[in-house]
C-alpha cells in the first residue's frame, strides 16, 4: 500500500526543476491513484490508505519544485517577499530531498511545511531564528533558553481527547446521511431540516480537529512548529498548525472561516496556484483544491459552490459592515447575525463534500430549494449594476500563520 507513495517521490523528483511540469505530473499521478481507490476498490468508503500520505507528498513535491524554480530560474526582484524567503538557490541532494518528503513527522497526516523551514529545524536553528526575530532589538537574545514544547503538546493532546469523545458520540447521534433521508425530507418543515443540517455539520468537524491537532502535537513534540513570542509574551507553537478551532467556531465571515481551516493546504494553494495563475486565480485555485482532494463528485459541488459564495461574502462584508461599527451594541448584534449566516453558508457549501455522490447532493440541494445559490446569484446581479471598482484578487484558503496579505 505504500508503494505508490515512494514511486511518486522518485518519478516526480526528475521534474524538480520544472515547477509547472512537476505540478502536472504530481497531480496527474495523484488523480490516477484517487480514481483507482474510489471507482475500482471501495467507492463511498472513506478508508485509510495510501492516498492520504500521497496528498501530503504532492503538496511537498510541488512546493519544493516552485521554490527551486524561484531560486534558480527567476530574478530576485521578480519575487514577492515570501517567495524570496522560501526560494531555494541550489538543488537539494537525494538524502535531503527524501528526508523532506518522507520524514515520519508529517508523512501520514501532514501538515505540509516549506523546505527551508524544515531544514532550519533539521539543522537546529528553527527555534533560535524565531527567538532572534522576536527579540531582534535586544542584544544577547541568541542566548535565550530554548522553549519547551511540553505545555503545547499536552494541551493539544487534551484537545484531541475531547474531539475524539465528541466525534464518537455526536457523529452517531447526528449522521450526515439523515439530511437526505426521504421520510425526513418529506415530513420535516424547512426550518427543522435547516437546523438539523447545521448541527450535523458541527458534529462532523471533531474528526478533522482530532487528526490535525494530533499531527501538530507530533511535530511540536519533536521540537518543530515554534512560531516565536506572541503579543502577550508567551511562546507560540502554531507555526505549522492546520487550524484554529476557536476562530473556526466563532467565525463571523466566510473568509474568517476558511482562513483558519486547513491552513497549510491553503498556504500551499496560494504558493503554487493563486500567486502564479495568469487569470481567474480564485476559480483556478478552487479547481485545484477539488482535484487535490479527490474524485468524488461531492468535492466538486463543494468547491464550485464556494466560488460564488466567496465572492458574495466579500461583496456583502465590504458594502455593509461599515454601517454597523458605530457602536459596540450594534456591532455585537451584527456579529451574531453574521456568525449564524456564516455557519449556514459553510454547512450548505460543505454538505456535498460529506455526502460524496451526485444523487444525494442534488437531493439535499433540492430539499433546501437551492437557497444559497439563489442568494449568491442575486447578489452577483446587484453588484454587476454598480460601477466597477479596483479588482481585488481573493484566494479561497489563506493562512494567517503564513503572513498572507490581500493584493
Coordinates of N, CA and C in Angstrom, one line a residue, residues 143-308:
X143 N 21.1 34.0 23.3 CA 21.4 33.2 24.5 C 20.2 32.8 25.3
X144 N 19.0 33.2 24.8 CA 17.8 32.8 25.5 C 17.6 31.2 25.5
X145 N 17.1 30.7 26.6 CA 16.9 29.3 26.6 C 15.9 28.8 25.6
X146 N 16.1 27.6 25.1 CA 15.2 27.1 24.1 C 13.9 26.7 24.8
X147 N 12.8 27.2 24.3 CA 11.5 27.0 24.9 C 11.1 25.5 24.8
X148 N 10.4 25.0 25.8 CA 10.0 23.6 25.8 C 8.6 23.5 25.2
X149 N 8.4 22.5 24.3 CA 7.1 22.3 23.7 C 6.1 21.5 24.6
X150 N 6.5 21.1 25.8 CA 5.7 20.2 26.6 C 4.3 20.7 26.9
X151 N 4.2 22.0 27.2 CA 2.9 22.6 27.5 C 2.0 22.6 26.3
X152 N 2.6 22.9 25.1 CA 1.8 23.0 23.9 C 1.3 21.6 23.5
X153 N 2.2 20.6 23.7 CA 1.9 19.2 23.3 C 0.8 18.7 24.2
X154 N 0.9 18.9 25.5 CA -0.1 18.4 26.4 C -1.5 19.0 26.2
X155 N -1.5 20.3 25.9 CA -2.8 21.0 25.7 C -3.4 20.5 24.4
X156 N -2.6 20.2 23.4 CA -3.1 19.7 22.1 C -3.6 18.3 22.2
X157 N -2.9 17.5 23.0 CA -3.4 16.1 23.3 C -4.7 16.1 24.0
X158 N -4.9 17.1 24.9 CA -6.1 17.2 25.6 C -7.3 17.5 24.7
X159 N -7.0 18.5 23.8 CA -7.9 18.8 22.7 C -8.3 17.6 21.9
X160 N -7.3 16.8 21.6 CA -7.5 15.6 20.8 C -8.5 14.6 21.5
X161 N -8.3 14.5 22.8 CA -9.1 13.6 23.6 C -10.6 14.0 23.6
X162 N -10.8 15.3 23.8 CA -12.1 15.9 23.8 C -12.8 15.7 22.4
X163 N -12.0 16.0 21.3 CA -12.5 15.9 20.0 C -12.9 14.4 19.7
X164 N -12.1 13.5 20.1 CA -12.3 12.1 19.9 C -13.6 11.7 20.6
X165 N -13.8 12.1 21.8 CA -15.1 11.8 22.5 C -16.3 12.4 21.8
X166 N -16.2 13.6 21.4 CA -17.3 14.3 20.6 C -17.6 13.6 19.3
X167 N -16.5 13.2 18.6 CA -16.7 12.5 17.4 C -17.4 11.2 17.6
X168 N -17.0 10.4 18.5 CA -17.6 9.1 18.8 C -19.0 9.2 19.3
X169 N -19.4 10.3 19.9 CA -20.7 10.4 20.4 C -21.6 11.2 19.5
X170 N -21.2 12.3 19.0 CA -22.1 13.2 18.2 C -22.3 12.7 16.8
X171 N -21.3 12.1 16.2 CA -21.4 11.7 14.8 C -22.5 10.6 14.7
X172 N -22.5 9.7 15.6 CA -23.5 8.6 15.6 C -24.9 9.2 15.9
X173 N -25.0 10.2 16.8 CA -26.3 10.8 17.1 C -26.8 11.7 16.0
X174 N -25.9 12.3 15.2 CA -26.3 13.2 14.2 C -25.7 12.8 12.8
X175 N -26.1 11.7 12.2 CA -25.4 11.3 11.0 C -25.7 12.2 9.8
X176 N -24.7 12.5 9.0 CA -24.9 13.3 7.8 C -25.9 12.8 6.9
X177 N -26.0 11.4 6.7 CA -26.9 10.8 5.8 C -28.3 11.1 6.1
X178 N -28.7 11.4 7.3 CA -30.1 11.7 7.6 C -30.6 13.0 6.9
X179 N -29.7 13.8 6.5 CA -30.1 15.0 5.8 C -30.8 14.7 4.4
X180 N -30.5 13.5 3.9 CA -31.1 13.1 2.6 C -32.1 11.9 2.8
X181 N -32.5 11.7 4.0 CA -33.5 10.6 4.3 C -34.8 11.1 3.7
X182 N -35.4 10.2 2.9 CA -36.6 10.5 2.1 C -37.8 10.9 3.1
X183 N -38.0 10.2 4.1 CA -39.0 10.4 5.1 C -38.8 11.8 5.8
X184 N -37.5 12.0 6.2 CA -37.2 13.3 6.9 C -37.5 14.5 6.0
X185 N -37.1 14.4 4.7 CA -37.3 15.5 3.8 C -38.7 15.7 3.5
X186 N -39.5 14.7 3.4 CA -40.9 14.8 3.1 C -41.8 15.3 4.2
X187 N -41.4 14.9 5.5 CA -42.2 15.3 6.6 C -41.8 16.5 7.4
X188 N -40.5 16.7 7.5 CA -40.0 17.8 8.3 C -40.1 19.1 7.6
X189 N -40.5 20.2 8.3 CA -40.5 21.5 7.7 C -39.1 22.0 7.4
X190 N -39.0 23.1 6.6 CA -37.8 23.6 6.1 C -36.9 24.0 7.3
X191 N -37.4 24.7 8.2 CA -36.6 25.2 9.4 C -36.0 24.0 10.2
X192 N -36.8 22.9 10.3 CA -36.3 21.8 11.0 C -35.1 21.1 10.3
X193 N -35.3 21.0 8.9 CA -34.2 20.4 8.1 C -32.9 21.3 8.1
X194 N -33.2 22.6 8.1 CA -32.0 23.6 8.2 C -31.3 23.5 9.5
X195 N -32.1 23.3 10.6 CA -31.5 23.2 11.9 C -30.7 21.9 12.0
X196 N -31.3 20.8 11.5 CA -30.5 19.5 11.6 C -29.3 19.6 10.8
X197 N -29.3 20.2 9.6 CA -28.1 20.3 8.8 C -27.0 21.1 9.5
X198 N -27.4 22.1 10.2 CA -26.5 22.9 11.0 C -25.8 22.1 12.0
X199 N -26.5 21.3 12.8 CA -25.9 20.6 13.9 C -25.2 19.3 13.4
X200 N -25.6 18.7 12.3 CA -24.9 17.6 11.8 C -23.6 17.9 11.2
X201 N -23.5 19.1 10.6 CA -22.2 19.6 10.1 C -21.3 19.9 11.3
X202 N -21.8 20.5 12.3 CA -21.0 20.8 13.5 C -20.5 19.4 14.1
X203 N -21.3 18.4 14.1 CA -20.9 17.1 14.7 C -19.8 16.4 13.8
X204 N -19.7 16.8 12.5 CA -18.8 16.2 11.6 C -17.4 16.8 11.8
X205 N -17.2 17.9 12.4 CA -15.9 18.6 12.5 C -14.9 18.0 13.4
X206 N -15.3 17.4 14.6 CA -14.3 16.9 15.5 C -13.3 15.9 15.0
X207 N -13.7 15.1 13.9 CA -12.7 14.2 13.4 C -11.6 14.9 12.7
X208 N -11.9 16.0 12.0 CA -10.8 16.8 11.4 C -10.0 17.5 12.5
X209 N -10.7 18.1 13.5 CA -9.9 18.7 14.6 C -9.0 17.7 15.2
X210 N -9.4 16.5 15.5 CA -8.6 15.4 16.1 C -7.4 15.2 15.2
X211 N -7.5 14.9 14.0 CA -6.4 14.5 13.1 C -5.4 15.6 13.0
X212 N -5.9 16.8 12.7 CA -4.9 17.9 12.5 C -4.2 18.4 13.8
X213 N -5.0 18.3 14.9 CA -4.3 18.7 16.2 C -3.3 17.7 16.6
X214 N -3.6 16.4 16.4 CA -2.7 15.3 16.8 C -1.4 15.4 15.9
X215 N -1.6 15.7 14.6 CA -0.4 15.9 13.7 C 0.4 17.1 14.2
X216 N -0.2 18.1 14.6 CA 0.5 19.3 15.1 C 1.3 19.0 16.4
X217 N 0.6 18.2 17.3 CA 1.3 17.9 18.5 C 2.5 17.0 18.3
X218 N 2.4 16.1 17.3 CA 3.6 15.2 17.0 C 4.8 16.1 16.5
X219 N 4.5 17.0 15.7 CA 5.6 17.9 15.2 C 6.2 18.7 16.4
X220 N 5.3 19.3 17.2 CA 5.7 20.0 18.4 C 6.6 19.2 19.3
X221 N 6.2 17.9 19.5 CA 6.9 17.1 20.4 C 8.3 16.8 19.9
X222 N 8.5 16.9 18.6 CA 9.9 16.8 18.1 C 10.7 18.1 18.1
X223 N 10.0 19.2 18.5 CA 10.6 20.5 18.5 C 10.4 21.3 17.3
X224 N 9.4 20.9 16.5 CA 9.2 21.7 15.2 C 7.8 22.3 15.3
X225 N 7.7 23.6 14.9 CA 6.5 24.3 14.9 C 6.5 25.5 15.8
X226 N 7.7 26.0 16.2 CA 7.8 27.1 17.1 C 7.6 28.4 16.2
X227 N 6.7 29.2 16.5 CA 6.5 30.5 15.8 C 7.2 31.7 16.3
X228 N 7.4 31.7 17.6 CA 8.0 32.8 18.3 C 7.3 33.2 19.5
X229 N 7.3 34.5 19.8 CA 6.7 35.0 21.0 C 5.5 35.8 20.6
X230 N 4.3 35.5 21.2 CA 3.1 36.2 20.8 C 3.0 37.6 21.5
X231 N 1.9 38.3 21.3 CA 1.8 39.7 21.8 C 1.7 39.7 23.3
X232 N 1.4 38.6 23.9 CA 1.3 38.5 25.4 C 2.6 38.0 26.0
X233 N 3.7 37.8 25.2 CA 4.9 37.4 25.7 C 5.0 35.9 25.9
X234 N 4.1 35.1 25.4 CA 4.1 33.7 25.6 C 4.7 33.0 24.3
X235 N 5.3 31.9 24.5 CA 5.8 31.1 23.4 C 4.7 30.5 22.6
X236 N 4.7 30.6 21.3 CA 3.7 30.1 20.4 C 4.2 29.0 19.6
X237 N 3.5 27.9 19.7 CA 3.9 26.6 18.9 C 2.8 26.3 17.8
X238 N 2.5 27.3 17.0 CA 1.5 27.1 16.0 C 2.0 27.5 14.6
X239 N 3.3 27.4 14.4 CA 3.9 27.9 13.1 C 3.4 27.0 12.0
X240 N 3.2 25.7 12.2 CA 2.7 24.8 11.1 C 1.3 24.2 11.5
X241 N 0.6 24.9 12.4 CA -0.7 24.4 12.7 C -1.7 24.5 11.5
X242 N -2.6 23.5 11.5 CA -3.5 23.4 10.4 C -4.9 24.0 10.6
X243 N -5.1 24.4 11.9 CA -6.4 25.0 12.2 C -6.4 25.8 13.4
X244 N -7.4 26.7 13.6 CA -7.6 27.4 14.8 C -9.1 27.2 15.2
X245 N -9.3 26.3 16.1 CA -10.7 25.8 16.4 C -11.6 27.0 16.9
X246 N -11.0 27.8 17.8 CA -11.8 28.9 18.3 C -12.3 29.8 17.2
X247 N -11.4 30.2 16.3 CA -11.7 31.1 15.2 C -12.7 30.5 14.2
X248 N -12.6 29.2 14.0 CA -13.5 28.5 13.2 C -14.9 28.5 13.7
X249 N -15.0 28.2 15.0 CA -16.3 28.1 15.6 C -17.0 29.4 15.8
X250 N -16.2 30.5 15.9 CA -16.7 31.8 16.1 C -16.6 32.7 14.9
X251 N -16.4 32.1 13.7 CA -16.2 32.9 12.5 C -17.4 33.7 12.2
X252 N -17.2 35.0 11.9 CA -18.3 35.9 11.5 C -18.3 36.3 10.0
X253 N -17.4 35.6 9.3 CA -17.4 35.8 7.8 C -16.9 34.5 7.2
X254 N -17.2 34.3 5.9 CA -16.7 33.1 5.2 C -15.2 33.2 5.1
X255 N -14.7 34.3 4.9 CA -13.2 34.5 4.9 C -12.5 34.0 6.2
X256 N -13.1 34.5 7.3 CA -12.5 34.1 8.6 C -12.5 32.6 8.8
X257 N -13.6 32.0 8.3 CA -13.7 30.5 8.5 C -12.6 29.8 7.7
X258 N -12.5 30.2 6.4 CA -11.5 29.5 5.5 C -10.1 29.9 5.8
X259 N -9.9 31.1 6.4 CA -8.6 31.5 6.9 C -8.0 30.5 7.9
X260 N -8.9 29.9 8.7 CA -8.5 29.1 9.9 C -8.8 27.6 9.7
X261 N -9.2 27.2 8.6 CA -9.5 25.8 8.3 C -8.4 25.2 7.3
X262 N -7.8 24.1 7.7 CA -6.8 23.5 6.8 C -5.7 24.6 6.3
X263 N -5.2 25.2 7.2 CA -4.3 26.4 7.0 C -3.2 26.1 6.1
X264 N -2.4 25.0 6.3 CA -1.3 24.7 5.5 C -1.6 24.4 4.1
X265 N -2.7 23.7 3.9 CA -3.2 23.4 2.5 C -3.6 24.8 1.8
X266 N -4.2 25.7 2.5 CA -4.4 27.0 2.0 C -3.2 27.7 1.6
X267 N -2.1 27.6 2.4 CA -0.9 28.3 2.1 C -0.2 27.6 0.8
X268 N -0.4 26.3 0.7 CA 0.2 25.6 -0.5 C -0.6 26.1 -1.7
X269 N -1.9 26.1 -1.7 CA -2.7 26.6 -2.8 C -2.3 28.0 -3.2
X270 N -2.0 28.8 -2.3 CA -1.6 30.2 -2.5 C -0.3 30.2 -3.2
X271 N 0.7 29.4 -2.7 CA 2.0 29.4 -3.3 C 2.1 28.8 -4.7
X272 N 1.4 27.8 -5.0 CA 1.6 27.1 -6.3 C 0.5 27.5 -7.3
X273 N -0.6 28.1 -6.9 CA -1.6 28.4 -7.9 C -2.0 29.9 -7.8
X274 N -2.6 30.3 -6.7 CA -3.2 31.7 -6.7 C -2.2 32.7 -7.1
X275 N -1.0 32.7 -6.5 CA 0.0 33.7 -6.8 C 0.6 33.6 -8.3
X276 N 0.4 32.5 -8.9 CA 1.0 32.2 -10.2 C 0.0 32.1 -11.3
X277 N -1.3 32.1 -11.0 CA -2.3 31.9 -12.1 C -2.3 33.2 -12.9
X278 N -2.3 33.0 -14.3 CA -2.3 34.2 -15.1 C -3.7 34.8 -15.3
X279 N -4.7 34.1 -14.9 CA -6.1 34.7 -15.0 C -7.0 33.8 -14.0
X280 N -8.1 34.4 -13.6 CA -9.1 33.8 -12.8 C -8.4 33.0 -11.6
X281 N -7.6 33.7 -10.8 CA -6.9 33.0 -9.7 C -7.9 32.3 -8.7
X282 N -9.0 33.0 -8.4 CA -9.9 32.4 -7.4 C -10.5 31.1 -7.9
X283 N -11.0 31.1 -9.1 CA -11.6 29.9 -9.7 C -10.6 28.8 -9.9
X284 N -9.5 29.1 -10.4 CA -8.4 28.1 -10.7 C -8.0 27.5 -9.4
X285 N -7.9 28.3 -8.3 CA -7.4 27.7 -7.0 C -8.4 26.8 -6.4
X286 N -9.7 27.1 -6.6 CA -10.8 26.2 -6.1 C -10.8 24.9 -6.9
X287 N -10.5 25.0 -8.2 CA -10.5 23.8 -9.0 C -9.3 22.9 -8.6
X288 N -8.2 23.5 -8.4 CA -7.0 22.7 -8.0 C -7.3 22.1 -6.6
X289 N -7.9 22.8 -5.7 CA -8.2 22.3 -4.4 C -9.2 21.1 -4.5
X290 N -10.1 21.1 -5.4 CA -11.0 20.0 -5.6 C -10.3 18.8 -6.2
X291 N -9.4 19.0 -7.2 CA -8.6 17.9 -7.8 C -7.8 17.3 -6.7
X292 N -7.1 18.1 -5.9 CA -6.2 17.5 -4.9 C -7.0 16.7 -3.9
X293 N -8.2 17.1 -3.5 CA -9.0 16.3 -2.5 C -9.4 15.0 -3.0
X294 N -9.7 14.9 -4.3 CA -10.1 13.6 -4.8 C -11.0 13.7 -6.0
X295 N -11.7 12.5 -6.3 CA -12.5 12.5 -7.5 C -14.0 12.2 -7.2
X296 N -14.4 12.3 -5.9 CA -15.8 12.2 -5.6 C -16.5 13.4 -6.1
X297 N -17.6 13.2 -6.8 CA -18.4 14.4 -7.3 C -18.7 15.4 -6.3
X298 N -19.0 15.0 -5.0 CA -19.3 15.9 -4.0 C -18.3 17.0 -3.7
X299 N -17.0 16.6 -3.9 CA -15.9 17.6 -3.7 C -16.1 18.7 -4.7
X300 N -16.4 18.4 -5.9 CA -16.5 19.4 -7.0 C -17.7 20.3 -6.7
X301 N -18.8 19.7 -6.3 CA -20.0 20.5 -5.9 C -19.6 21.5 -4.8
X302 N -18.8 21.1 -3.8 CA -18.5 22.0 -2.7 C -17.6 23.1 -3.2
X303 N -16.6 22.8 -4.0 CA -15.6 23.9 -4.3 C -16.2 24.8 -5.4
X304 N -17.0 24.3 -6.3 CA -17.6 25.1 -7.3 C -18.7 26.0 -6.7
X305 N -19.4 25.5 -5.7 CA -20.4 26.3 -5.0 C -19.7 27.4 -4.2
X306 N -18.5 27.1 -3.7 CA -17.7 28.0 -2.8 C -17.3 29.2 -3.6
X307 N -17.1 29.1 -4.9 CA -16.6 30.3 -5.7 C -17.6 31.5 -5.6
X308 N -18.9 31.3 -6.0 CA -19.8 32.5 -5.9 C -20.1 32.9 -4.5

